[in-house]
Amino acid sequence: MQLRYTFRIEPGPGQRSALARAFGCARVVYNDGLRARETARSRGLPFLKTGDLSKALITDAKQTPERAWLGEVSAVVLQQSLRDLDAAYRNFFDGLEGKRPRVSAPRFKSKRDNRQAVRFTANARWSLTSGGKLRLPKIGDVKVRWSRPLPSTPSSVTVVKDAAGRYFASFVISTDPSEMLPETTGAVGIDLGLTYFAVLSDGRKISSPKFFRRAEKKLRKAQQNLARKTRGSGNRRKAVVRVARAHARVADARRDFHHKLSTTLIRENQAVYVEDLPVKGLARTRLAKSVHDAGWSAFVSMLEYKAARYGRTFTRVDRFFPSSQLCSACGVKDGPKPLEVREWTCRACGAVHDRDVNAARNVRREGSKVAAGQVETQNACGAQVRPVLVPAQRAIRTRVRKKQEPTRSCQPTGWVQAGIPGL
């Protein structure tokens, strides 16, 4: 698998100007390519290929007075900008076909965007100097804040300028199979929450740091200060950067917490089981701010890729599994309970349970069954979930609309045959 190693870089004044020029040229080529494809689509012409765009928008454009300044930056940066446009179209079309979650169509990039990035591949002949600096074509040797050595030779590097005005170099690294951790016998189930960020099946409870809540007062003051500034003024631009830096500190602290906790759990346990939470749905409730502050999705993603990297077992338990309703001692389903009930007694065996610890133990038991293939994952309607394709359940087939239009079933298997002739 491939990973990214990101380090802070410190370009000088001239190098910042060169990077700004590269950001602008890459953005112009991206917008030109998008405009050309949209024009071809509106005229009913075939989809323009990347090779044709590259010749017209880069090679030929450099010979014109209007685009002669494209020759001031590395040609690889411009080529990779068109690759990014291809990726945006691919994601859009895959979303329409149901291969991935839907995303919007590619949009034009603005020079006022706070985040800018350019990518250098091996063809750009970038390198790391003996002094530990990053040598970029037509930019120079840039100082890097190395926090750790790179495990192998990177295949590409992306230079990013974030909203807070900081510069980063992101290296793409291929992992080495020798990084596998020695096997252990531990297994843990994780119940994620808000009062406690995570409760483990062994009884440990990890408190929620609530980074955003702790910094909310400072963020509010910075935002109020920004609102008082005149639009288009220099003071407003400075206030925008101050707000971005305040949010960056919160995001960095949360990311550091997620990395440390996920690494600890992966190192200590051979198998990690976690419940698949409906984060998007919870983010539309009154708990939205706390849900975003916890960052469950980012944490679970870290667990997943670290388990794959170090040879551990990672399993998601279906979100409809009643982990809080089952007794972890006897397995009897004791029914739903309101959120204010944090401790309950099983009516069948009399065992007293902490709600979160009991849920984590049930997640661990169910996760081990899912990993062993003993549990068939189902959706809310009781039908099988992909990869097995099955017809819609007879009991859940939807009624036909007045306009005789087919409607979607609650199953992810496509259009439902609703008894209309010809469908």
Short mmCIF file of C-alpha atoms in Angstrom, two decimals, residues 210-220 246 250:
data_model
loop_
_atom_site.label_atom_id
_atom_site.label_comp_id
_atom_site.label_asym_id
_atom_site.label_seq_id
_atom_site.Cartn_x
_atom_site.Cartn_y
_atom_site.Cartn_z
CA LYS A 210 -13.07 18.04 22.94
CA PHE A 211 -10.48 20.17 21.18
CA PHE A 212 -13.02 22.38 19.44
CA ARG A 213 -15.07 22.99 22.59
CA ARG A 214 -11.95 24.02 24.50
CA ALA A 215 -10.89 26.47 21.78
CA GLU A 216 -14.40 27.71 20.99
CA LYS A 217 -14.01 31.00 22.89
CA LYS A 218 -10.81 31.94 21.04
CA LEU A 219 -12.34 30.92 17.72
CA ARG A 220 -15.39 33.07 18.40
CA ALA A 246 -6.81 29.04 15.06
CA VAL A 250 -7.54 22.55 16.67
#
